[in-house]
Amino acid sequence: MSSIFYVLSDSVGETAELLAKAALSQFSDQNMKIQRIPYVDDEATMVDAFNLAKENNGMIAFTLVKPEFRQKMKDLSNQFQVRAIDLLGPLLEELEDHLQKKPTLQPGLVHKLDEDYYKRVEAIEFAVKYDDGRDAKGILKADLVLIGVSRTSKTPLSQFLAHKRLKVANVPIVPEVDPPEELFQVPAEKCIGLRISSEKLNHIRTERLKALGLDGSANYARKERIQEEIDYFNKVVEEIGCDTIDVSNKAVEETANVILRKIKK
């Protein structure tokens, strides 16, 4: 004889359904079907579920975080003489006792955490795709645009902020290349210039060239060339009208925190 296993949840009900499937898989030759009833937030829906279970020789499992809802399910189980298993309540009670903390009792937090994870992954992929001015289209799609001369930590900063779920594009500023038009189309508050002293940049670039086995006196690290780039950067920043942050003596994390505080304001 077939019957239906009703799974009720105050969220989407995936947890309850997965547990029901896992349990049913241990019984061969059974033809019990699973029917999910999500977003249960009132007594009428619970009563309807028990009526259905009664009519279809079924049983119920539920994941409801509110204690009053769980108690109501137990009362209805006795009233309708239908089996109803609380999949979440006993675990919440044991955790509360062990942690000596009250649960938030907010439905759907698992899926909010999942959503948070996917937003972070999406932001990281965005940062990679629109790194170093590869595609100017990203400037208009970004939550934040970083601009600066070479070796001002634009890429690691973009990645760090991506882990905070911010979609960041970064654009190198080079005297010989006109900045993309899109850079002047985004609101100035969405753009941040990364400023650095010529002395610090000279040191960074010289060490970088040496690490690559190249001559540390190459044009890339010459003080005259660096000053030319900084002057051009200042001109672009003034035209955009965006804020700047001096990264000369800041770690990536410090700069990121300054940016996050600016965004909050």
mmCIF file of C-alpha atoms in Angstrom:
data_model
loop_
_atom_site.group_PDB
_atom_site.id
_atom_site.type_symbol
_atom_site.label_atom_id
_atom_site.label_comp_id
_atom_site.label_asym_id
_atom_site.label_seq_id
_atom_site.Cartn_x
_atom_site.Cartn_y
_atom_site.Cartn_z
ATOM 1 C CA MET A 1 0.000 0.000 0.000
ATOM 2 C CA SER A 2 1.454 3.379 -1.053
ATOM 3 C CA SER A 3 1.594 6.370 1.244
ATOM 4 C CA ILE A 4 3.052 9.865 1.325
ATOM 5 C CA PHE A 5 5.800 11.238 3.523
ATOM 6 C CA TYR A 6 5.082 14.955 4.060
ATOM 7 C CA VAL A 7 8.040 17.137 4.989
ATOM 8 C CA LEU A 8 7.248 20.551 6.448
ATOM 9 C CA SER A 9 9.649 23.452 6.859
ATOM 10 C CA ASP A 10 9.563 27.146 7.713
ATOM 11 C CA SER A 11 12.111 27.632 4.898
ATOM 12 C CA VAL A 12 12.484 25.828 1.557
ATOM 13 C CA GLY A 13 12.486 22.361 3.148
ATOM 14 C CA GLU A 14 15.588 20.896 1.519
ATOM 15 C CA THR A 15 17.050 19.704 4.826
ATOM 16 C CA ALA A 16 13.906 17.803 5.804
ATOM 17 C CA GLU A 17 13.565 16.272 2.337
ATOM 18 C CA LEU A 18 17.186 15.104 2.241
ATOM 19 C CA LEU A 19 16.825 13.441 5.639
ATOM 20 C CA ALA A 20 13.577 11.790 4.554
ATOM 21 C CA LYS A 21 15.213 10.471 1.380
ATOM 22 C CA ALA A 22 18.224 9.197 3.314
ATOM 23 C CA ALA A 23 15.966 7.333 5.747
ATOM 24 C CA LEU A 24 13.681 5.895 3.048
ATOM 25 C CA SER A 25 16.684 4.656 1.057
ATOM 26 C CA GLN A 26 17.275 2.132 3.851
ATOM 27 C CA PHE A 27 13.975 0.400 3.098
ATOM 28 C CA SER A 28 13.891 -1.669 -0.064
ATOM 29 C CA ASP A 29 10.749 -2.168 -2.131
ATOM 30 C CA GLN A 30 8.939 0.696 -0.448
ATOM 31 C CA ASN A 31 6.836 3.017 -2.572
ATOM 32 C CA MET A 32 6.424 5.899 -0.193
ATOM 33 C CA LYS A 33 6.493 9.270 -1.951
ATOM 34 C CA ILE A 34 7.884 12.463 -0.487
ATOM 35 C CA GLN A 35 5.961 15.719 -0.717
ATOM 36 C CA ARG A 36 7.555 18.911 0.476
ATOM 37 C CA ILE A 37 5.484 21.680 2.112
ATOM 38 C CA PRO A 38 7.762 24.751 2.453
ATOM 39 C CA TYR A 39 7.409 28.091 4.188
ATOM 40 C CA VAL A 40 5.083 26.898 6.940
ATOM 41 C CA ASP A 41 4.288 29.934 9.067
ATOM 42 C CA ASP A 42 0.726 29.447 10.286
ATOM 43 C CA GLU A 43 -1.446 26.865 12.030
ATOM 44 C CA ALA A 44 -3.813 26.465 9.069
ATOM 45 C CA THR A 45 -1.008 25.066 6.884
ATOM 46 C CA MET A 46 -0.093 22.583 9.612
ATOM 47 C CA VAL A 47 -3.705 21.406 9.926
ATOM 48 C CA ASP A 48 -3.937 20.993 6.147
ATOM 49 C CA ALA A 49 -0.790 18.853 6.194
ATOM 50 C CA PHE A 50 -2.206 16.568 8.889
ATOM 51 C CA ASN A 51 -5.477 16.221 6.989
ATOM 52 C CA LEU A 52 -3.555 15.180 3.880
ATOM 53 C CA ALA A 53 -1.415 12.728 5.836
ATOM 54 C CA LYS A 54 -4.525 11.230 7.423
ATOM 55 C CA GLU A 55 -6.213 10.772 4.035
ATOM 56 C CA ASN A 56 -3.147 9.306 2.330
ATOM 57 C CA ASN A 57 -1.927 6.943 5.045
ATOM 58 C CA GLY A 58 1.048 9.218 5.442
ATOM 59 C CA MET A 59 3.413 10.508 8.042
ATOM 60 C CA ILE A 60 5.104 13.836 8.648
ATOM 61 C CA ALA A 61 8.603 15.094 9.360
ATOM 62 C CA PHE A 62 9.314 18.729 10.072
ATOM 63 C CA THR A 63 12.108 21.232 10.545
ATOM 64 C CA LEU A 64 10.598 24.233 12.314
ATOM 65 C CA VAL A 65 12.754 26.509 14.422
ATOM 66 C CA LYS A 66 10.062 28.223 16.518
ATOM 67 C CA PRO A 67 9.262 26.251 19.696
ATOM 68 C CA GLU A 68 5.563 27.161 19.552
ATOM 69 C CA PHE A 69 5.314 25.744 16.031
ATOM 70 C CA ARG A 70 7.064 22.545 17.081
ATOM 71 C CA GLN A 71 4.707 22.150 20.031
ATOM 72 C CA LYS A 72 1.693 22.725 17.786
ATOM 73 C CA MET A 73 2.918 19.963 15.456
ATOM 74 C CA LYS A 74 3.143 17.575 18.412
ATOM 75 C CA ASP A 75 -0.371 18.515 19.528
ATOM 76 C CA LEU A 76 -1.768 17.977 16.027
ATOM 77 C CA SER A 77 0.032 14.641 15.800
ATOM 78 C CA ASN A 78 -1.873 13.454 18.886
ATOM 79 C CA GLN A 79 -5.116 14.965 17.648
ATOM 80 C CA PHE A 80 -5.000 13.380 14.176
ATOM 81 C CA GLN A 81 -3.218 10.207 15.275
ATOM 82 C CA VAL A 82 -0.613 10.772 12.565
ATOM 83 C CA ARG A 83 3.108 10.208 13.127
ATOM 84 C CA ALA A 84 5.092 13.480 13.099
ATOM 85 C CA ILE A 85 8.848 13.550 13.654
ATOM 86 C CA ASP A 86 10.635 16.674 14.849
ATOM 87 C CA LEU A 87 13.943 16.592 12.956
ATOM 88 C CA LEU A 88 15.369 19.845 14.267
ATOM 89 C CA GLY A 89 13.986 20.496 17.762
ATOM 90 C CA PRO A 90 15.928 17.857 19.751
ATOM 91 C CA LEU A 91 19.199 18.913 18.112
ATOM 92 C CA LEU A 92 18.534 22.591 18.850
ATOM 93 C CA GLU A 93 17.807 21.758 22.492
ATOM 94 C CA GLU A 94 20.985 19.696 22.869
ATOM 95 C CA LEU A 95 23.087 22.436 21.257
ATOM 96 C CA GLU A 96 21.507 25.085 23.458
ATOM 97 C CA ASP A 97 22.394 23.043 26.532
ATOM 98 C CA HIS A 98 25.936 22.339 25.340
ATOM 99 C CA LEU A 99 26.737 25.872 24.143
ATOM 100 C CA GLN A 100 24.811 27.612 26.910
ATOM 101 C CA LYS A 101 23.430 29.970 24.303
ATOM 102 C CA LYS A 102 19.964 30.627 22.944
ATOM 103 C CA PRO A 103 19.394 29.871 19.235
ATOM 104 C CA THR A 104 18.355 32.780 17.012
ATOM 105 C CA LEU A 105 15.217 30.871 15.943
ATOM 106 C CA GLN A 106 15.367 32.469 12.505
ATOM 107 C CA PRO A 107 14.168 30.290 9.609
ATOM 108 C CA GLY A 108 16.292 29.793 6.489
ATOM 109 C CA LEU A 109 19.707 30.718 7.911
ATOM 110 C CA VAL A 110 21.392 27.760 6.174
ATOM 111 C CA HIS A 111 20.325 29.096 2.812
ATOM 112 C CA LYS A 112 21.385 32.612 3.718
ATOM 113 C CA LEU A 113 24.830 31.212 4.487
ATOM 114 C CA ASP A 114 24.831 29.413 1.140
ATOM 115 C CA GLU A 115 23.792 32.628 -0.592
ATOM 116 C CA ASP A 116 26.609 34.460 1.156
ATOM 117 C CA TYR A 117 29.095 31.845 -0.110
ATOM 118 C CA TYR A 118 27.908 32.108 -3.723
ATOM 119 C CA LYS A 119 28.030 35.907 -3.605
ATOM 120 C CA ARG A 120 31.634 35.673 -2.451
ATOM 121 C CA VAL A 121 32.546 33.245 -5.250
ATOM 122 C CA GLU A 122 30.809 35.492 -7.787
ATOM 123 C CA ALA A 123 32.759 38.508 -6.521
ATOM 124 C CA ILE A 124 36.079 36.622 -6.725
ATOM 125 C CA GLU A 125 35.347 35.535 -10.297
ATOM 126 C CA PHE A 126 34.440 39.130 -11.128
ATOM 127 C CA ALA A 127 37.735 40.419 -9.721
ATOM 128 C CA VAL A 128 39.684 37.931 -11.842
ATOM 129 C CA LYS A 129 37.722 38.695 -15.006
ATOM 130 C CA TYR A 130 38.075 42.464 -14.706
ATOM 131 C CA ASP A 131 41.586 42.585 -13.286
ATOM 132 C CA ASP A 132 44.126 45.078 -14.619
ATOM 133 C CA GLY A 133 41.700 46.753 -17.031
ATOM 134 C CA ARG A 134 41.195 43.609 -19.143
ATOM 135 C CA ASP A 135 37.628 44.498 -20.044
ATOM 136 C CA ALA A 136 36.336 48.041 -19.601
ATOM 137 C CA LYS A 137 32.744 46.744 -19.434
ATOM 138 C CA GLY A 138 33.462 45.584 -15.894
ATOM 139 C CA ILE A 139 33.916 49.182 -14.752
ATOM 140 C CA LEU A 140 30.196 49.868 -15.187
ATOM 141 C CA LYS A 141 29.198 46.578 -13.539
ATOM 142 C CA ALA A 142 31.496 46.903 -10.512
ATOM 143 C CA ASP A 143 30.555 47.856 -6.973
ATOM 144 C CA LEU A 144 33.944 49.530 -6.728
ATOM 145 C CA VAL A 145 36.678 50.572 -9.170
ATOM 146 C CA LEU A 146 40.308 50.854 -8.084
ATOM 147 C CA ILE A 147 42.779 52.885 -10.109
ATOM 148 C CA GLY A 148 46.502 53.310 -9.662
ATOM 149 C CA VAL A 149 49.881 53.053 -11.299
ATOM 150 C CA SER A 150 51.628 49.695 -11.523
ATOM 151 C CA ARG A 151 52.583 48.001 -8.215
ATOM 152 C CA THR A 152 50.040 49.739 -5.973
ATOM 153 C CA SER A 153 48.475 46.408 -4.931
ATOM 154 C CA LYS A 154 45.380 46.783 -7.114
ATOM 155 C CA THR A 155 45.025 43.047 -7.782
ATOM 156 C CA PRO A 156 45.498 41.675 -4.219
ATOM 157 C CA LEU A 157 43.270 44.449 -2.913
ATOM 158 C CA SER A 158 40.558 43.530 -5.432
ATOM 159 C CA GLN A 159 40.747 39.900 -4.326
ATOM 160 C CA PHE A 160 40.660 40.794 -0.633
ATOM 161 C CA LEU A 161 37.557 42.934 -1.121
ATOM 162 C CA ALA A 162 35.967 40.197 -3.229
ATOM 163 C CA HIS A 163 36.030 37.996 -0.131
ATOM 164 C CA LYS A 164 33.862 40.706 1.430
ATOM 165 C CA ARG A 165 31.400 40.138 -1.448
ATOM 166 C CA LEU A 166 32.323 43.326 -3.316
ATOM 167 C CA LYS A 167 32.631 43.185 -7.092
ATOM 168 C CA VAL A 168 35.820 45.117 -7.789
ATOM 169 C CA ALA A 169 37.359 46.104 -11.113
ATOM 170 C CA ASN A 170 40.800 47.661 -11.237
ATOM 171 C CA VAL A 171 42.364 49.823 -13.909
ATOM 172 C CA PRO A 172 46.070 50.602 -14.352
ATOM 173 C CA ILE A 173 46.921 54.231 -15.051
ATOM 174 C CA VAL A 174 49.679 54.602 -17.644
ATOM 175 C CA PRO A 175 50.667 57.917 -19.329
ATOM 176 C CA GLU A 176 50.831 56.343 -22.784
ATOM 177 C CA VAL A 177 47.330 54.864 -22.599
ATOM 178 C CA ASP A 178 44.142 56.901 -22.313
ATOM 179 C CA PRO A 179 41.932 55.650 -19.463
ATOM 180 C CA PRO A 180 38.788 53.859 -20.686
ATOM 181 C CA GLU A 181 35.765 56.110 -21.225
ATOM 182 C CA GLU A 182 33.781 54.012 -18.750
ATOM 183 C CA LEU A 183 36.010 55.266 -15.946
ATOM 184 C CA PHE A 184 34.495 58.735 -16.346
ATOM 185 C CA GLN A 185 30.941 57.397 -16.543
ATOM 186 C CA VAL A 186 30.730 55.751 -13.112
ATOM 187 C CA PRO A 187 29.848 57.871 -10.057
ATOM 188 C CA ALA A 188 32.994 59.319 -8.478
ATOM 189 C CA GLU A 189 32.131 57.720 -5.107
ATOM 190 C CA LYS A 190 32.424 54.255 -6.687
ATOM 191 C CA CYS A 191 36.015 54.923 -7.698
ATOM 192 C CA ILE A 192 39.076 55.033 -5.438
ATOM 193 C CA GLY A 193 42.582 56.027 -6.449
ATOM 194 C CA LEU A 194 45.533 54.280 -4.852
ATOM 195 C CA ARG A 195 48.202 56.878 -4.181
ATOM 196 C CA ILE A 196 51.838 56.003 -3.418
ATOM 197 C CA SER A 197 55.038 57.973 -2.798
ATOM 198 C CA SER A 198 57.666 57.971 -5.539
ATOM 199 C CA GLU A 199 60.322 56.719 -3.084
ATOM 200 C CA LYS A 200 58.230 53.736 -2.008
ATOM 201 C CA LEU A 201 57.287 52.879 -5.581
ATOM 202 C CA ASN A 202 60.915 53.095 -6.688
ATOM 203 C CA HIS A 203 61.889 50.616 -3.972
ATOM 204 C CA ILE A 204 59.035 48.212 -4.807
ATOM 205 C CA ARG A 205 59.728 48.248 -8.540
ATOM 206 C CA THR A 206 63.485 47.887 -8.118
ATOM 207 C CA GLU A 207 63.008 44.828 -5.903
ATOM 208 C CA ARG A 208 60.447 43.425 -8.318
ATOM 209 C CA LEU A 209 62.867 43.688 -11.252
ATOM 210 C CA LYS A 210 65.642 42.035 -9.234
ATOM 211 C CA ALA A 211 63.297 39.190 -8.268
ATOM 212 C CA LEU A 212 62.662 38.620 -11.973
ATOM 213 C CA GLY A 213 66.396 38.576 -12.679
ATOM 214 C CA LEU A 214 66.278 41.907 -14.494
ATOM 215 C CA ASP A 215 68.313 45.094 -14.179
ATOM 216 C CA GLY A 216 66.980 47.149 -11.281
ATOM 217 C CA SER A 217 67.885 50.352 -13.115
ATOM 218 C CA ALA A 218 65.457 49.721 -15.982
ATOM 219 C CA ASN A 219 63.123 52.532 -17.054
ATOM 220 C CA TYR A 220 60.255 50.886 -15.132
ATOM 221 C CA ALA A 221 61.987 51.723 -11.842
ATOM 222 C CA ARG A 222 63.617 55.040 -12.776
ATOM 223 C CA LYS A 223 62.601 57.918 -10.516
ATOM 224 C CA GLU A 224 61.875 60.206 -13.483
ATOM 225 C CA ARG A 225 59.558 57.633 -15.042
ATOM 226 C CA ILE A 226 57.806 56.982 -11.730
ATOM 227 C CA GLN A 227 57.196 60.706 -11.183
ATOM 228 C CA GLU A 228 55.773 60.979 -14.692
ATOM 229 C CA GLU A 229 53.306 58.176 -13.924
ATOM 230 C CA ILE A 230 52.325 59.670 -10.568
ATOM 231 C CA ASP A 231 51.737 63.093 -12.149
ATOM 232 C CA TYR A 232 49.510 61.521 -14.784
ATOM 233 C CA PHE A 233 47.658 59.526 -12.114
ATOM 234 C CA ASN A 234 46.992 62.743 -10.172
ATOM 235 C CA LYS A 235 45.609 64.346 -13.332
ATOM 236 C CA VAL A 236 43.221 61.429 -13.935
ATOM 237 C CA VAL A 237 42.069 61.397 -10.309
ATOM 238 C CA GLU A 238 41.350 65.119 -10.434
ATOM 239 C CA GLU A 239 39.322 64.671 -13.624
ATOM 240 C CA ILE A 240 37.267 61.851 -12.105
ATOM 241 C CA GLY A 241 36.886 63.625 -8.767
ATOM 242 C CA CYS A 242 37.293 60.452 -6.729
ATOM 243 C CA ASP A 243 38.803 59.895 -3.296
ATOM 244 C CA THR A 244 42.315 58.544 -2.919
ATOM 245 C CA ILE A 245 44.077 56.424 -0.320
ATOM 246 C CA ASP A 246 47.804 56.582 0.312
ATOM 247 C CA VAL A 247 49.020 52.966 0.233
ATOM 248 C CA SER A 248 52.713 53.824 0.627
ATOM 249 C CA ASN A 249 52.992 52.273 4.084
ATOM 250 C CA LYS A 250 49.824 50.236 4.289
ATOM 251 C CA ALA A 251 49.310 46.488 4.082
ATOM 252 C CA VAL A 252 46.534 45.293 1.777
ATOM 253 C CA GLU A 253 44.330 44.519 4.787
ATOM 254 C CA GLU A 254 44.749 48.045 6.157
ATOM 255 C CA THR A 255 43.813 49.630 2.830
ATOM 256 C CA ALA A 256 40.835 47.303 2.520
ATOM 257 C CA ASN A 257 39.574 48.316 5.955
ATOM 258 C CA VAL A 258 39.841 52.004 5.031
ATOM 259 C CA ILE A 259 37.812 51.313 1.876
ATOM 260 C CA LEU A 260 35.177 49.310 3.752
ATOM 261 C CA ARG A 261 34.755 52.130 6.249
ATOM 262 C CA LYS A 262 34.312 54.596 3.383
ATOM 263 C CA ILE A 263 31.665 52.367 1.820
ATOM 264 C CA LYS A 264 29.767 52.066 5.109
ATOM 265 C CA LYS A 265 29.663 55.840 5.426
#
